[in-house]
mmCIF file of C-alpha atoms in Angstrom:
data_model
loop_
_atom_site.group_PDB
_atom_site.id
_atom_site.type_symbol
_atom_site.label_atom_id
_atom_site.label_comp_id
_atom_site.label_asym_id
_atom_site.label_seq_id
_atom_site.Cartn_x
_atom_site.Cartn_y
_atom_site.Cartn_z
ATOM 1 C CA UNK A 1 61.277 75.814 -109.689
ATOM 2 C CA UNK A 2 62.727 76.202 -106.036
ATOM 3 C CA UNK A 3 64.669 79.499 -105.267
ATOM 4 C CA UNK A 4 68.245 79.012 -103.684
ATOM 5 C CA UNK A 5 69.142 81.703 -101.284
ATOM 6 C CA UNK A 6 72.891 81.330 -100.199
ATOM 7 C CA UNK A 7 73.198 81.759 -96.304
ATOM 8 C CA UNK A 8 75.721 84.030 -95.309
ATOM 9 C CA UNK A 9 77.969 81.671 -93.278
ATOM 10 C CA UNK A 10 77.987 79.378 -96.106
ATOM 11 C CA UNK A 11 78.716 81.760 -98.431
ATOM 12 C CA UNK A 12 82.593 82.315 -97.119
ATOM 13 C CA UNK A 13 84.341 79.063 -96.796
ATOM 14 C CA UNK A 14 88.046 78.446 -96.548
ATOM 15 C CA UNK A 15 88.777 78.534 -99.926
ATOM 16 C CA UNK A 16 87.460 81.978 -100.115
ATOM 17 C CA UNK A 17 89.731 83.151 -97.315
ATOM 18 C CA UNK A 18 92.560 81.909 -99.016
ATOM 19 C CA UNK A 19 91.756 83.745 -102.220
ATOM 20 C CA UNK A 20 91.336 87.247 -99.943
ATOM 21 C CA UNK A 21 94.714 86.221 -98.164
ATOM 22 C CA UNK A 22 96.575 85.545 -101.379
ATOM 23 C CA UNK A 23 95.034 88.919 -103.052
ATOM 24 C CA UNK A 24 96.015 91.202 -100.162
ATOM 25 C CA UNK A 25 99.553 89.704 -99.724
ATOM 26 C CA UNK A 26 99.881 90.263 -103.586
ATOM 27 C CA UNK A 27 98.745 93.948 -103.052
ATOM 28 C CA UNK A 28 101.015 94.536 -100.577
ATOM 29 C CA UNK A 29 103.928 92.895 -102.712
ATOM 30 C CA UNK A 30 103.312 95.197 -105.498
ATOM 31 C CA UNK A 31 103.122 98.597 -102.940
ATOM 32 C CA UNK A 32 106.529 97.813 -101.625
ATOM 33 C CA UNK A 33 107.678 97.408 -105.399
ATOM 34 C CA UNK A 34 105.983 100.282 -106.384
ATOM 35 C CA UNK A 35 107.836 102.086 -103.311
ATOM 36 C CA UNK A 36 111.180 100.312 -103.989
ATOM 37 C CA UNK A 37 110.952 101.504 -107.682
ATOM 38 C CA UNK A 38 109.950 105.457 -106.831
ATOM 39 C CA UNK A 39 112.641 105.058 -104.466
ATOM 40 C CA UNK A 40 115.562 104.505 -106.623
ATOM 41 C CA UNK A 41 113.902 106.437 -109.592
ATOM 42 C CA UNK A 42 114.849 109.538 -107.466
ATOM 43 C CA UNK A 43 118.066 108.554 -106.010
ATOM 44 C CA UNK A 44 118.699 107.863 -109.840
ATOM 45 C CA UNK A 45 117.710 111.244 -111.156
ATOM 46 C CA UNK A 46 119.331 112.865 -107.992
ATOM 47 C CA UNK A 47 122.625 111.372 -109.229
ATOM 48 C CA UNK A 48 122.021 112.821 -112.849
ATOM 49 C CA UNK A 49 121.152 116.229 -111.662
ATOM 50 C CA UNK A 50 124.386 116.141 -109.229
ATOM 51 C CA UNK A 51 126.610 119.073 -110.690
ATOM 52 C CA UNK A 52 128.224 121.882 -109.934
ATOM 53 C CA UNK A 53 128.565 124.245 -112.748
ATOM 54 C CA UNK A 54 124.738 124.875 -113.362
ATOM 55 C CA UNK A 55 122.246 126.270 -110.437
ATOM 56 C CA UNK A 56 118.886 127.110 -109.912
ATOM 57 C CA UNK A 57 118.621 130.296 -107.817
ATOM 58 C CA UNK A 58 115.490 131.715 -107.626
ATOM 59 C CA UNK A 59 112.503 130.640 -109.601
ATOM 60 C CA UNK A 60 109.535 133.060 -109.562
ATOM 61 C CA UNK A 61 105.880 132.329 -111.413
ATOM 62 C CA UNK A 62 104.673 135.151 -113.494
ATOM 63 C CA UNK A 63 101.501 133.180 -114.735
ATOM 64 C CA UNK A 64 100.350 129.819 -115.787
ATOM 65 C CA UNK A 65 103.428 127.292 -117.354
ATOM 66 C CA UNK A 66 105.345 131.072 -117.309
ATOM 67 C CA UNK A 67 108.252 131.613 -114.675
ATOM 68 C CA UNK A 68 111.456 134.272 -114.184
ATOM 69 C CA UNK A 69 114.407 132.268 -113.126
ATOM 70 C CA UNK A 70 118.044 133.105 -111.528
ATOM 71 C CA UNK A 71 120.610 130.716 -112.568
ATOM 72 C CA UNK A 72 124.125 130.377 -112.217
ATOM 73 C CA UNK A 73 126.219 128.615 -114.806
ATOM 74 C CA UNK A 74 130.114 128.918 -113.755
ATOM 75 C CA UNK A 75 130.628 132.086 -112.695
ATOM 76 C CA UNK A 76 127.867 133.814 -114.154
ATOM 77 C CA UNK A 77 124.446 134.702 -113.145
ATOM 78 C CA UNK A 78 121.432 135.219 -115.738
ATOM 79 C CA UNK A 79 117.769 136.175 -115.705
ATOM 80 C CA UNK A 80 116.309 133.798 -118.037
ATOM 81 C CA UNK A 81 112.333 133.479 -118.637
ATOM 82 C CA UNK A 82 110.743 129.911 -119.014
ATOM 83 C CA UNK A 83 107.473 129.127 -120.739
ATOM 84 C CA UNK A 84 105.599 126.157 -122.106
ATOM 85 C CA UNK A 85 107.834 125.577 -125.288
ATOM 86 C CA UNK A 86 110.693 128.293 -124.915
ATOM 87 C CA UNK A 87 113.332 129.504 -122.774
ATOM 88 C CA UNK A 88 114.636 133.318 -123.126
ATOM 89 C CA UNK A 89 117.647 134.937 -121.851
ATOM 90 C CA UNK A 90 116.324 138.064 -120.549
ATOM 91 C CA UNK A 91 119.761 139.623 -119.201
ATOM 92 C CA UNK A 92 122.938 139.038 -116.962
ATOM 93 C CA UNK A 93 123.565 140.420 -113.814
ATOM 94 C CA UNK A 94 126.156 139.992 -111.116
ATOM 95 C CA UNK A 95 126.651 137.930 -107.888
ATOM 96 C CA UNK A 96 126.532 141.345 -105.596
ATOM 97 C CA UNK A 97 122.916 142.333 -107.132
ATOM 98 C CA UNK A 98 121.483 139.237 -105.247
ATOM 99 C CA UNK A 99 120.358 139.718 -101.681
ATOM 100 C CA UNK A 100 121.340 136.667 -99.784
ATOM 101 C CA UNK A 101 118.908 134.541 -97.907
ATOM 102 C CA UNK A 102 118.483 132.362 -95.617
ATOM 103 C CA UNK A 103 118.703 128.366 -96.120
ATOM 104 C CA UNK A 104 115.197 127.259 -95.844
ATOM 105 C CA UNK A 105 114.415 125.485 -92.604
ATOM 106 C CA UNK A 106 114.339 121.858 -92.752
ATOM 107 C CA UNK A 107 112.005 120.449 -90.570
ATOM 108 C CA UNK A 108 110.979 116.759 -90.002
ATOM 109 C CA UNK A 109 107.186 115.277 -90.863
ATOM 110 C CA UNK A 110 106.232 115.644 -86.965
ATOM 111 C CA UNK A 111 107.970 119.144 -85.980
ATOM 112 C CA UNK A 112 105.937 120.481 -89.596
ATOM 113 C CA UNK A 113 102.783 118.378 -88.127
ATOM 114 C CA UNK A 114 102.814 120.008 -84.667
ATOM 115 C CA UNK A 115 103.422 122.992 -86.100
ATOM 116 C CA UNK A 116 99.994 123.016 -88.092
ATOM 117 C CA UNK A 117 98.463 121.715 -85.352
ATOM 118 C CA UNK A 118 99.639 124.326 -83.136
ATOM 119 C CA UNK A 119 101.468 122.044 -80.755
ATOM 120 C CA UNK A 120 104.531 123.408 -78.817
ATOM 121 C CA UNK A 121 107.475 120.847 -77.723
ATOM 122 C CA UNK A 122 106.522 121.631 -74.049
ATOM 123 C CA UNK A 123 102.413 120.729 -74.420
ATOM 124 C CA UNK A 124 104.187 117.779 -76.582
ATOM 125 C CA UNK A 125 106.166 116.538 -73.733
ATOM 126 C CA UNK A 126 103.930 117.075 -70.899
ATOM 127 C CA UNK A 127 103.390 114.284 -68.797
ATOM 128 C CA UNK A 128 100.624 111.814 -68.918
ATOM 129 C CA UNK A 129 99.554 112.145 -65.545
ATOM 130 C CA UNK A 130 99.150 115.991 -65.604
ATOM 131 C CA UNK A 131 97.190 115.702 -68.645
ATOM 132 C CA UNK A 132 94.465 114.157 -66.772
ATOM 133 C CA UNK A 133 94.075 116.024 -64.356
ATOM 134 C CA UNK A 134 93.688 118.840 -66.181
ATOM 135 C CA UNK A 135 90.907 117.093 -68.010
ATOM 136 C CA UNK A 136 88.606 116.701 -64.641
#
């Protein structure tokens, strides 16, 4: 009884490539489906959500699946409290109660990156050169 130990050259021939070619492009096929699909999903439920009458001020977590929101619906503005199976109207109040804030800041994927990172836009945009000198 003679023992067959595959080398490891022969063990990869063409075909095998193929096969790893055909699998990865077929992968990659069904990421930009996946991506295509999430994609319109969103635009989709962004289009559904679209109105004008109903608003989500303020939402504010009191404890686990249990939140305090500030809507407005037409002209009116109500405290309502949300929980896992129920939604209570806690009260009304008017549009001068509310303190007015500030639009959130809406920053791109590299200013919020740099910002983490502690970058500023002039260490950003420093030149090349003087970068290595400082390094010697």
């Amino acid at each position: 009884m003679e023992l067959l130990i595959p080398v490891m050259g022969a063990a990869f021939g063409a075909g095998s490539y193929a096969q790893f070619i055909t699998v990865l492009v077929v992968f990659v096929a069904v990421l930009g489906v996946t991506a295509w699909t999430t994609r319109w999903m969103a635009n989709y439920q962004k289009q559904q959500s679209a109105n004008e009458n109903i608003q989500v001020i303020e939402t504010t977590r009191i404890a686990n699946n249990k939140y305090i929101q500030i809507i407005r619906a037409g002209e009116k503005y109500m405290v309502i409290a949300v929980c896992k199976d129920t939604v209570t109207m806690l009260g009304e109040i008017s549009g001068e109660q509310l303190k007015e804030v500030a639009p959130a800041e809406h920053l791109s994927f590299r200013e919020l990156l740099d910002r983490a990172a502690g970058k500023t836009k002039a260490a950003r945009e420093e030149p090349k050169e003087k970068q290595m000198h400082d390094e010697k």
